[in-house]
Amino acid sequence: MSMYETRDFRRGLKIEMEGNPWIIVDFQHVNPGKGAAFTRTKMRNLRTGQIVENNIRSGDKVAKPDTEDRRMQFLYRDADGFHFMDTANYEQIQLTNEQVGDNKYYLLENSVIQVLFYQGKPLTVEVDTFVEMKVTETQPGIRGDTATGGSKPATMETGLVVTVPFHINEGDVLRIDTRSNEYTDRVNKK
């Protein structure tokens, strides 16, 4: 079994501890004046989404999890969950609402994303950092409002609500940062 040492830690690294897959959210190497050095690690459980902090002694090893990222096409959503198709072998899988979580706001039909498998079973989806979506509902911009630099809510085609500048209109395609759920810029004008 492959192992990582604490010096290999970085944000986004997947590790296995106590039989569970984790992803490192943040870490800090600490070398106190007294005692042994350690790495303060903030990590998220890939099964439950729970975030915990853990101190791991420097030099200790943690296991590499049996994970695999597969490119899959999002087909549709129904009462049972979210349905995906493997782009390599056309195998179809279904993920529950809990497995997809808030990433549901970034799943557009027919888009290709990464599905994380752990020990051969689908676990969760990993969306791109930026996603382009169409505005389906927002207040119309009023002439002269753009000078104040204000903002208004806009509902995207997946149901995600983001705060946008006044000049954004229904039908505009926007680039959204999936890490912060924030508008970054307009891709095109209707």
mmCIF file with all atom_site columns, C-alpha atoms in Angstrom:
data_model
loop_
_atom_site.group_PDB
_atom_site.id
_atom_site.type_symbol
_atom_site.label_atom_id
_atom_site.label_alt_id
_atom_site.label_comp_id
_atom_site.label_asym_id
_atom_site.label_entity_id
_atom_site.label_seq_id
_atom_site.pdbx_PDB_ins_code
_atom_site.Cartn_x
_atom_site.Cartn_y
_atom_site.Cartn_z
_atom_site.occupancy
_atom_site.B_iso_or_equiv
_atom_site.pdbx_formal_charge
_atom_site.auth_seq_id
_atom_site.auth_comp_id
_atom_site.auth_asym_id
_atom_site.auth_atom_id
_atom_site.pdbx_PDB_model_num
ATOM 1   C CA . MET A 1 1   ? 0.000   0.000  0.000   1.00 0.00 ? 1   MET A CA 1
ATOM 2   C CA . SER A 1 2   ? 1.317   3.414  -0.937  1.00 0.00 ? 2   SER A CA 1
ATOM 3   C CA . MET A 1 3   ? 1.794   6.007  1.767   1.00 0.00 ? 3   MET A CA 1
ATOM 4   C CA . TYR A 1 4   ? 2.146   9.779  2.090   1.00 0.00 ? 4   TYR A CA 1
ATOM 5   C CA . GLU A 1 5   ? 4.344   11.528 4.635   1.00 0.00 ? 5   GLU A CA 1
ATOM 6   C CA . THR A 1 6   ? 3.325   14.829 6.204   1.00 0.00 ? 6   THR A CA 1
ATOM 7   C CA . ARG A 1 7   ? 5.844   16.651 3.990   1.00 0.00 ? 7   ARG A CA 1
ATOM 8   C CA . ASP A 1 8   ? 3.774   15.513 0.958   1.00 0.00 ? 8   ASP A CA 1
ATOM 9   C CA . PHE A 1 9   ? 0.641   17.290 2.223   1.00 0.00 ? 9   PHE A CA 1
ATOM 10  C CA . ARG A 1 10  ? -0.991  19.924 -0.002  1.00 0.00 ? 10  ARG A CA 1
ATOM 11  C CA . ARG A 1 11  ? -4.474  21.308 -0.441  1.00 0.00 ? 11  ARG A CA 1
ATOM 12  C CA . GLY A 1 12  ? -6.681  18.910 -2.383  1.00 0.00 ? 12  GLY A CA 1
ATOM 13  C CA . LEU A 1 13  ? -4.595  15.828 -1.550  1.00 0.00 ? 13  LEU A CA 1
ATOM 14  C CA . LYS A 1 14  ? -6.736  12.740 -0.900  1.00 0.00 ? 14  LYS A CA 1
ATOM 15  C CA . ILE A 1 15  ? -5.651  10.566 2.029   1.00 0.00 ? 15  ILE A CA 1
ATOM 16  C CA . GLU A 1 16  ? -7.091  7.608  3.929   1.00 0.00 ? 16  GLU A CA 1
ATOM 17  C CA . MET A 1 17  ? -7.332  7.510  7.702   1.00 0.00 ? 17  MET A CA 1
ATOM 18  C CA . GLU A 1 18  ? -9.247  5.092  9.915   1.00 0.00 ? 18  GLU A CA 1
ATOM 19  C CA . GLY A 1 19  ? -10.761 3.424  6.841   1.00 0.00 ? 19  GLY A CA 1
ATOM 20  C CA . ASN A 1 20  ? -12.252 6.647  5.466   1.00 0.00 ? 20  ASN A CA 1
ATOM 21  C CA . PRO A 1 21  ? -11.259 8.772  2.468   1.00 0.00 ? 21  PRO A CA 1
ATOM 22  C CA . TRP A 1 22  ? -10.416 12.414 3.280   1.00 0.00 ? 22  TRP A CA 1
ATOM 23  C CA . ILE A 1 23  ? -9.361  15.457 1.284   1.00 0.00 ? 23  ILE A CA 1
ATOM 24  C CA . ILE A 1 24  ? -6.990  17.998 2.807   1.00 0.00 ? 24  ILE A CA 1
ATOM 25  C CA . VAL A 1 25  ? -8.668  21.419 2.966   1.00 0.00 ? 25  VAL A CA 1
ATOM 26  C CA . ASP A 1 26  ? -5.838  23.236 4.746   1.00 0.00 ? 26  ASP A CA 1
ATOM 27  C CA . PHE A 1 27  ? -2.663  22.365 6.646   1.00 0.00 ? 27  PHE A CA 1
ATOM 28  C CA . GLN A 1 28  ? 0.136   24.012 8.591   1.00 0.00 ? 28  GLN A CA 1
ATOM 29  C CA . HIS A 1 29  ? 3.495   22.580 9.610   1.00 0.00 ? 29  HIS A CA 1
ATOM 30  C CA . VAL A 1 30  ? 4.100   23.436 13.281  1.00 0.00 ? 30  VAL A CA 1
ATOM 31  C CA . ASN A 1 31  ? 7.460   23.219 15.039  1.00 0.00 ? 31  ASN A CA 1
ATOM 32  C CA . PRO A 1 32  ? 6.897   24.130 18.695  1.00 0.00 ? 32  PRO A CA 1
ATOM 33  C CA . GLY A 1 33  ? 9.787   25.105 20.932  1.00 0.00 ? 33  GLY A CA 1
ATOM 34  C CA . LYS A 1 34  ? 9.135   22.048 23.095  1.00 0.00 ? 34  LYS A CA 1
ATOM 35  C CA . GLY A 1 35  ? 7.996   18.680 21.855  1.00 0.00 ? 35  GLY A CA 1
ATOM 36  C CA . ALA A 1 36  ? 7.865   17.066 18.446  1.00 0.00 ? 36  ALA A CA 1
ATOM 37  C CA . ALA A 1 37  ? 6.933   18.860 15.241  1.00 0.00 ? 37  ALA A CA 1
ATOM 38  C CA . PHE A 1 38  ? 3.496   18.129 13.793  1.00 0.00 ? 38  PHE A CA 1
ATOM 39  C CA . THR A 1 39  ? 1.195   19.098 10.962  1.00 0.00 ? 39  THR A CA 1
ATOM 40  C CA . ARG A 1 40  ? -2.129  20.697 11.884  1.00 0.00 ? 40  ARG A CA 1
ATOM 41  C CA . THR A 1 41  ? -4.461  19.376 9.195   1.00 0.00 ? 41  THR A CA 1
ATOM 42  C CA . LYS A 1 42  ? -7.996  20.464 8.346   1.00 0.00 ? 42  LYS A CA 1
ATOM 43  C CA . MET A 1 43  ? -9.671  17.786 6.254   1.00 0.00 ? 43  MET A CA 1
ATOM 44  C CA . ARG A 1 44  ? -13.091 16.887 4.864   1.00 0.00 ? 44  ARG A CA 1
ATOM 45  C CA . ASN A 1 45  ? -14.527 13.383 4.909   1.00 0.00 ? 45  ASN A CA 1
ATOM 46  C CA . LEU A 1 46  ? -15.385 12.477 1.298   1.00 0.00 ? 46  LEU A CA 1
ATOM 47  C CA . ARG A 1 47  ? -18.246 10.206 2.432   1.00 0.00 ? 47  ARG A CA 1
ATOM 48  C CA . THR A 1 48  ? -20.009 12.461 4.932   1.00 0.00 ? 48  THR A CA 1
ATOM 49  C CA . GLY A 1 49  ? -18.696 15.965 4.163   1.00 0.00 ? 49  GLY A CA 1
ATOM 50  C CA . GLN A 1 50  ? -17.721 16.385 7.838   1.00 0.00 ? 50  GLN A CA 1
ATOM 51  C CA . ILE A 1 51  ? -14.740 18.713 8.381   1.00 0.00 ? 51  ILE A CA 1
ATOM 52  C CA . VAL A 1 52  ? -12.322 17.942 11.208  1.00 0.00 ? 52  VAL A CA 1
ATOM 53  C CA . GLU A 1 53  ? -8.944  19.197 12.400  1.00 0.00 ? 53  GLU A CA 1
ATOM 54  C CA . ASN A 1 54  ? -6.304  16.645 13.178  1.00 0.00 ? 54  ASN A CA 1
ATOM 55  C CA . ASN A 1 55  ? -2.702  16.938 14.366  1.00 0.00 ? 55  ASN A CA 1
ATOM 56  C CA . ILE A 1 56  ? -0.393  14.447 12.678  1.00 0.00 ? 56  ILE A CA 1
ATOM 57  C CA . ARG A 1 57  ? 3.173   14.065 13.952  1.00 0.00 ? 57  ARG A CA 1
ATOM 58  C CA . SER A 1 58  ? 5.873   14.941 11.454  1.00 0.00 ? 58  SER A CA 1
ATOM 59  C CA . GLY A 1 59  ? 7.265   11.824 9.852   1.00 0.00 ? 59  GLY A CA 1
ATOM 60  C CA . ASP A 1 60  ? 4.064   9.815  10.396  1.00 0.00 ? 60  ASP A CA 1
ATOM 61  C CA . LYS A 1 61  ? 2.637   8.219  7.297   1.00 0.00 ? 61  LYS A CA 1
ATOM 62  C CA . VAL A 1 62  ? -0.944  8.108  6.041   1.00 0.00 ? 62  VAL A CA 1
ATOM 63  C CA . ALA A 1 63  ? -2.336  5.811  3.372   1.00 0.00 ? 63  ALA A CA 1
ATOM 64  C CA . LYS A 1 64  ? -3.169  6.764  -0.199  1.00 0.00 ? 64  LYS A CA 1
ATOM 65  C CA . PRO A 1 65  ? -6.859  5.950  -0.717  1.00 0.00 ? 65  PRO A CA 1
ATOM 66  C CA . ASP A 1 66  ? -8.072  3.623  -3.454  1.00 0.00 ? 66  ASP A CA 1
ATOM 67  C CA . THR A 1 67  ? -9.701  6.431  -5.449  1.00 0.00 ? 67  THR A CA 1
ATOM 68  C CA . GLU A 1 68  ? -10.243 6.990  -9.133  1.00 0.00 ? 68  GLU A CA 1
ATOM 69  C CA . ASP A 1 69  ? -11.567 10.005 -11.039 1.00 0.00 ? 69  ASP A CA 1
ATOM 70  C CA . ARG A 1 70  ? -13.713 9.134  -14.044 1.00 0.00 ? 70  ARG A CA 1
ATOM 71  C CA . ARG A 1 71  ? -14.950 11.520 -16.707 1.00 0.00 ? 71  ARG A CA 1
ATOM 72  C CA . MET A 1 72  ? -18.712 11.161 -16.809 1.00 0.00 ? 72  MET A CA 1
ATOM 73  C CA . GLN A 1 73  ? -21.526 12.965 -18.587 1.00 0.00 ? 73  GLN A CA 1
ATOM 74  C CA . PHE A 1 74  ? -24.401 14.280 -16.475 1.00 0.00 ? 74  PHE A CA 1
ATOM 75  C CA . LEU A 1 75  ? -27.583 12.962 -18.076 1.00 0.00 ? 75  LEU A CA 1
ATOM 76  C CA . TYR A 1 76  ? -30.498 14.070 -15.900 1.00 0.00 ? 76  TYR A CA 1
ATOM 77  C CA . ARG A 1 77  ? -31.909 14.474 -12.415 1.00 0.00 ? 77  ARG A CA 1
ATOM 78  C CA . ASP A 1 78  ? -35.061 12.806 -11.113 1.00 0.00 ? 78  ASP A CA 1
ATOM 79  C CA . ALA A 1 79  ? -36.648 11.891 -7.760  1.00 0.00 ? 79  ALA A CA 1
ATOM 80  C CA . ASP A 1 80  ? -34.134 9.046  -7.296  1.00 0.00 ? 80  ASP A CA 1
ATOM 81  C CA . GLY A 1 81  ? -31.071 11.245 -7.736  1.00 0.00 ? 81  GLY A CA 1
ATOM 82  C CA . PHE A 1 82  ? -28.555 12.257 -10.388 1.00 0.00 ? 82  PHE A CA 1
ATOM 83  C CA . HIS A 1 83  ? -27.754 10.038 -13.367 1.00 0.00 ? 83  HIS A CA 1
ATOM 84  C CA . PHE A 1 84  ? -24.352 9.945  -15.085 1.00 0.00 ? 84  PHE A CA 1
ATOM 85  C CA . MET A 1 85  ? -22.812 8.013  -17.982 1.00 0.00 ? 85  MET A CA 1
ATOM 86  C CA . ASP A 1 86  ? -19.154 7.001  -18.225 1.00 0.00 ? 86  ASP A CA 1
ATOM 87  C CA . THR A 1 87  ? -17.767 8.555  -21.417 1.00 0.00 ? 87  THR A CA 1
ATOM 88  C CA . ALA A 1 88  ? -15.348 5.635  -21.917 1.00 0.00 ? 88  ALA A CA 1
ATOM 89  C CA . ASN A 1 89  ? -17.633 2.593  -21.634 1.00 0.00 ? 89  ASN A CA 1
ATOM 90  C CA . TYR A 1 90  ? -21.163 4.105  -21.554 1.00 0.00 ? 90  TYR A CA 1
ATOM 91  C CA . GLU A 1 91  ? -21.887 2.543  -18.151 1.00 0.00 ? 91  GLU A CA 1
ATOM 92  C CA . GLN A 1 92  ? -24.548 4.498  -16.235 1.00 0.00 ? 92  GLN A CA 1
ATOM 93  C CA . ILE A 1 93  ? -24.546 5.230  -12.510 1.00 0.00 ? 93  ILE A CA 1
ATOM 94  C CA . GLN A 1 94  ? -26.753 7.121  -10.105 1.00 0.00 ? 94  GLN A CA 1
ATOM 95  C CA . LEU A 1 95  ? -25.710 9.343  -7.198  1.00 0.00 ? 95  LEU A CA 1
ATOM 96  C CA . THR A 1 96  ? -27.984 10.477 -4.369  1.00 0.00 ? 96  THR A CA 1
ATOM 97  C CA . ASN A 1 97  ? -28.704 14.084 -3.370  1.00 0.00 ? 97  ASN A CA 1
ATOM 98  C CA . GLU A 1 98  ? -26.400 13.612 -0.353  1.00 0.00 ? 98  GLU A CA 1
ATOM 99  C CA . GLN A 1 99  ? -23.512 12.410 -2.537  1.00 0.00 ? 99  GLN A CA 1
ATOM 100 C CA . VAL A 1 100 ? -23.817 15.346 -4.941  1.00 0.00 ? 100 VAL A CA 1
ATOM 101 C CA . GLY A 1 101 ? -24.518 17.982 -2.256  1.00 0.00 ? 101 GLY A CA 1
ATOM 102 C CA . ASP A 1 102 ? -24.264 21.639 -3.284  1.00 0.00 ? 102 ASP A CA 1
ATOM 103 C CA . ASN A 1 103 ? -22.499 20.648 -6.505  1.00 0.00 ? 103 ASN A CA 1
ATOM 104 C CA . LYS A 1 104 ? -26.018 20.093 -7.887  1.00 0.00 ? 104 LYS A CA 1
ATOM 105 C CA . TYR A 1 105 ? -26.083 23.805 -8.711  1.00 0.00 ? 105 TYR A CA 1
ATOM 106 C CA . TYR A 1 106 ? -23.247 23.327 -11.194 1.00 0.00 ? 106 TYR A CA 1
ATOM 107 C CA . LEU A 1 107 ? -24.547 20.282 -13.056 1.00 0.00 ? 107 LEU A CA 1
ATOM 108 C CA . LEU A 1 108 ? -25.828 21.173 -16.517 1.00 0.00 ? 108 LEU A CA 1
ATOM 109 C CA . GLU A 1 109 ? -27.378 18.434 -18.648 1.00 0.00 ? 109 GLU A CA 1
ATOM 110 C CA . ASN A 1 110 ? -24.850 16.808 -20.997 1.00 0.00 ? 110 ASN A CA 1
ATOM 111 C CA . SER A 1 111 ? -21.881 18.484 -19.252 1.00 0.00 ? 111 SER A CA 1
ATOM 112 C CA . VAL A 1 112 ? -18.838 16.289 -18.624 1.00 0.00 ? 112 VAL A CA 1
ATOM 113 C CA . ILE A 1 113 ? -17.475 16.303 -15.066 1.00 0.00 ? 113 ILE A CA 1
ATOM 114 C CA . GLN A 1 114 ? -15.311 14.162 -12.777 1.00 0.00 ? 114 GLN A CA 1
ATOM 115 C CA . VAL A 1 115 ? -16.958 11.538 -10.570 1.00 0.00 ? 115 VAL A CA 1
ATOM 116 C CA . LEU A 1 116 ? -14.816 10.330 -7.680  1.00 0.00 ? 116 LEU A CA 1
ATOM 117 C CA . PHE A 1 117 ? -14.874 6.574  -7.054  1.00 0.00 ? 117 PHE A CA 1
ATOM 118 C CA . TYR A 1 118 ? -13.621 5.058  -3.796  1.00 0.00 ? 118 TYR A CA 1
ATOM 119 C CA . GLN A 1 119 ? -12.918 1.315  -3.764  1.00 0.00 ? 119 GLN A CA 1
ATOM 120 C CA . GLY A 1 120 ? -14.849 0.969  -7.027  1.00 0.00 ? 120 GLY A CA 1
ATOM 121 C CA . LYS A 1 121 ? -18.012 2.710  -5.781  1.00 0.00 ? 121 LYS A CA 1
ATOM 122 C CA . PRO A 1 122 ? -19.101 6.220  -6.834  1.00 0.00 ? 122 PRO A CA 1
ATOM 123 C CA . LEU A 1 123 ? -18.673 8.676  -3.981  1.00 0.00 ? 123 LEU A CA 1
ATOM 124 C CA . THR A 1 124 ? -19.162 12.269 -5.145  1.00 0.00 ? 124 THR A CA 1
ATOM 125 C CA . VAL A 1 125 ? -18.753 14.675 -8.049  1.00 0.00 ? 125 VAL A CA 1
ATOM 126 C CA . GLU A 1 126 ? -15.965 17.199 -8.549  1.00 0.00 ? 126 GLU A CA 1
ATOM 127 C CA . VAL A 1 127 ? -17.020 20.229 -10.578 1.00 0.00 ? 127 VAL A CA 1
ATOM 128 C CA . ASP A 1 128 ? -14.757 22.640 -12.443 1.00 0.00 ? 128 ASP A CA 1
ATOM 129 C CA . THR A 1 129 ? -13.590 25.777 -10.641 1.00 0.00 ? 129 THR A CA 1
ATOM 130 C CA . PHE A 1 130 ? -15.536 27.977 -13.099 1.00 0.00 ? 130 PHE A CA 1
ATOM 131 C CA . VAL A 1 131 ? -18.859 27.094 -14.709 1.00 0.00 ? 131 VAL A CA 1
ATOM 132 C CA . GLU A 1 132 ? -20.746 29.040 -17.360 1.00 0.00 ? 132 GLU A CA 1
ATOM 133 C CA . MET A 1 133 ? -24.519 29.285 -16.858 1.00 0.00 ? 133 MET A CA 1
ATOM 134 C CA . LYS A 1 134 ? -27.422 31.264 -18.231 1.00 0.00 ? 134 LYS A CA 1
ATOM 135 C CA . VAL A 1 135 ? -29.435 33.741 -16.151 1.00 0.00 ? 135 VAL A CA 1
ATOM 136 C CA . THR A 1 136 ? -33.099 32.655 -16.091 1.00 0.00 ? 136 THR A CA 1
ATOM 137 C CA . GLU A 1 137 ? -34.496 35.284 -13.747 1.00 0.00 ? 137 GLU A CA 1
ATOM 138 C CA . THR A 1 138 ? -33.400 38.699 -12.518 1.00 0.00 ? 138 THR A CA 1
ATOM 139 C CA . GLN A 1 139 ? -34.735 42.226 -12.180 1.00 0.00 ? 139 GLN A CA 1
ATOM 140 C CA . PRO A 1 140 ? -34.292 44.272 -15.351 1.00 0.00 ? 140 PRO A CA 1
ATOM 141 C CA . GLY A 1 141 ? -31.487 46.814 -15.200 1.00 0.00 ? 141 GLY A CA 1
ATOM 142 C CA . ILE A 1 142 ? -32.690 50.396 -14.833 1.00 0.00 ? 142 ILE A CA 1
ATOM 143 C CA . ARG A 1 143 ? -30.871 53.021 -16.864 1.00 0.00 ? 143 ARG A CA 1
ATOM 144 C CA . GLY A 1 144 ? -28.450 54.949 -14.661 1.00 0.00 ? 144 GLY A CA 1
ATOM 145 C CA . ASP A 1 145 ? -28.197 52.258 -11.966 1.00 0.00 ? 145 ASP A CA 1
ATOM 146 C CA . THR A 1 146 ? -24.820 51.024 -13.190 1.00 0.00 ? 146 THR A CA 1
ATOM 147 C CA . ALA A 1 147 ? -23.063 54.187 -12.044 1.00 0.00 ? 147 ALA A CA 1
ATOM 148 C CA . THR A 1 148 ? -23.719 53.368 -8.377  1.00 0.00 ? 148 THR A CA 1
ATOM 149 C CA . GLY A 1 149 ? -21.998 49.986 -8.630  1.00 0.00 ? 149 GLY A CA 1
ATOM 150 C CA . GLY A 1 150 ? -24.874 48.218 -6.870  1.00 0.00 ? 150 GLY A CA 1
ATOM 151 C CA . SER A 1 151 ? -25.942 44.617 -7.198  1.00 0.00 ? 151 SER A CA 1
ATOM 152 C CA . LYS A 1 152 ? -29.032 42.427 -7.446  1.00 0.00 ? 152 LYS A CA 1
ATOM 153 C CA . PRO A 1 153 ? -29.863 38.710 -7.140  1.00 0.00 ? 153 PRO A CA 1
ATOM 154 C CA . ALA A 1 154 ? -29.996 36.554 -10.278 1.00 0.00 ? 154 ALA A CA 1
ATOM 155 C CA . THR A 1 155 ? -31.288 32.984 -10.576 1.00 0.00 ? 155 THR A CA 1
ATOM 156 C CA . MET A 1 156 ? -29.238 30.736 -12.841 1.00 0.00 ? 156 MET A CA 1
ATOM 157 C CA . GLU A 1 157 ? -30.591 27.865 -14.964 1.00 0.00 ? 157 GLU A CA 1
ATOM 158 C CA . THR A 1 158 ? -29.784 25.311 -12.225 1.00 0.00 ? 158 THR A CA 1
ATOM 159 C CA . GLY A 1 159 ? -31.569 27.261 -9.478  1.00 0.00 ? 159 GLY A CA 1
ATOM 160 C CA . LEU A 1 160 ? -28.406 28.793 -8.020  1.00 0.00 ? 160 LEU A CA 1
ATOM 161 C CA . VAL A 1 161 ? -28.920 32.381 -6.868  1.00 0.00 ? 161 VAL A CA 1
ATOM 162 C CA . VAL A 1 162 ? -25.904 34.701 -7.184  1.00 0.00 ? 162 VAL A CA 1
ATOM 163 C CA . THR A 1 163 ? -25.384 38.413 -6.672  1.00 0.00 ? 163 THR A CA 1
ATOM 164 C CA . VAL A 1 164 ? -24.683 40.228 -9.940  1.00 0.00 ? 164 VAL A CA 1
ATOM 165 C CA . PRO A 1 165 ? -24.165 43.838 -11.093 1.00 0.00 ? 165 PRO A CA 1
ATOM 166 C CA . PHE A 1 166 ? -27.196 45.824 -12.286 1.00 0.00 ? 166 PHE A CA 1
ATOM 167 C CA . HIS A 1 167 ? -26.241 45.570 -15.996 1.00 0.00 ? 167 HIS A CA 1
ATOM 168 C CA . ILE A 1 168 ? -26.816 41.778 -16.084 1.00 0.00 ? 168 ILE A CA 1
ATOM 169 C CA . ASN A 1 169 ? -30.061 40.704 -17.815 1.00 0.00 ? 169 ASN A CA 1
ATOM 170 C CA . GLU A 1 170 ? -32.041 37.502 -18.284 1.00 0.00 ? 170 GLU A CA 1
ATOM 171 C CA . GLY A 1 171 ? -30.465 35.331 -20.974 1.00 0.00 ? 171 GLY A CA 1
ATOM 172 C CA . ASP A 1 172 ? -26.894 36.494 -20.279 1.00 0.00 ? 172 ASP A CA 1
ATOM 173 C CA . VAL A 1 173 ? -24.334 33.715 -19.825 1.00 0.00 ? 173 VAL A CA 1
ATOM 174 C CA . LEU A 1 174 ? -22.180 34.245 -16.740 1.00 0.00 ? 174 LEU A CA 1
ATOM 175 C CA . ARG A 1 175 ? -19.013 32.617 -15.402 1.00 0.00 ? 175 ARG A CA 1
ATOM 176 C CA . ILE A 1 176 ? -19.507 31.514 -11.776 1.00 0.00 ? 176 ILE A CA 1
ATOM 177 C CA . ASP A 1 177 ? -16.727 30.566 -9.321  1.00 0.00 ? 177 ASP A CA 1
ATOM 178 C CA . THR A 1 178 ? -17.852 27.237 -7.797  1.00 0.00 ? 178 THR A CA 1
ATOM 179 C CA . ARG A 1 179 ? -15.627 27.664 -4.731  1.00 0.00 ? 179 ARG A CA 1
ATOM 180 C CA . SER A 1 180 ? -17.404 30.815 -3.549  1.00 0.00 ? 180 SER A CA 1
ATOM 181 C CA . ASN A 1 181 ? -20.708 30.781 -5.517  1.00 0.00 ? 181 ASN A CA 1
ATOM 182 C CA . GLU A 1 182 ? -19.802 34.212 -6.886  1.00 0.00 ? 182 GLU A CA 1
ATOM 183 C CA . TYR A 1 183 ? -20.242 35.897 -10.256 1.00 0.00 ? 183 TYR A CA 1
ATOM 184 C CA . THR A 1 184 ? -16.894 36.577 -11.941 1.00 0.00 ? 184 THR A CA 1
ATOM 185 C CA . ASP A 1 185 ? -17.816 37.949 -15.367 1.00 0.00 ? 185 ASP A CA 1
ATOM 186 C CA . ARG A 1 186 ? -20.231 37.883 -18.302 1.00 0.00 ? 186 ARG A CA 1
ATOM 187 C CA . VAL A 1 187 ? -19.296 35.502 -21.104 1.00 0.00 ? 187 VAL A CA 1
ATOM 188 C CA . ASN A 1 188 ? -21.489 36.945 -23.836 1.00 0.00 ? 188 ASN A CA 1
ATOM 189 C CA . LYS A 1 189 ? -24.246 39.441 -24.382 1.00 0.00 ? 189 LYS A CA 1
ATOM 190 C CA . LYS A 1 190 ? -27.641 38.202 -25.493 1.00 0.00 ? 190 LYS A CA 1
#
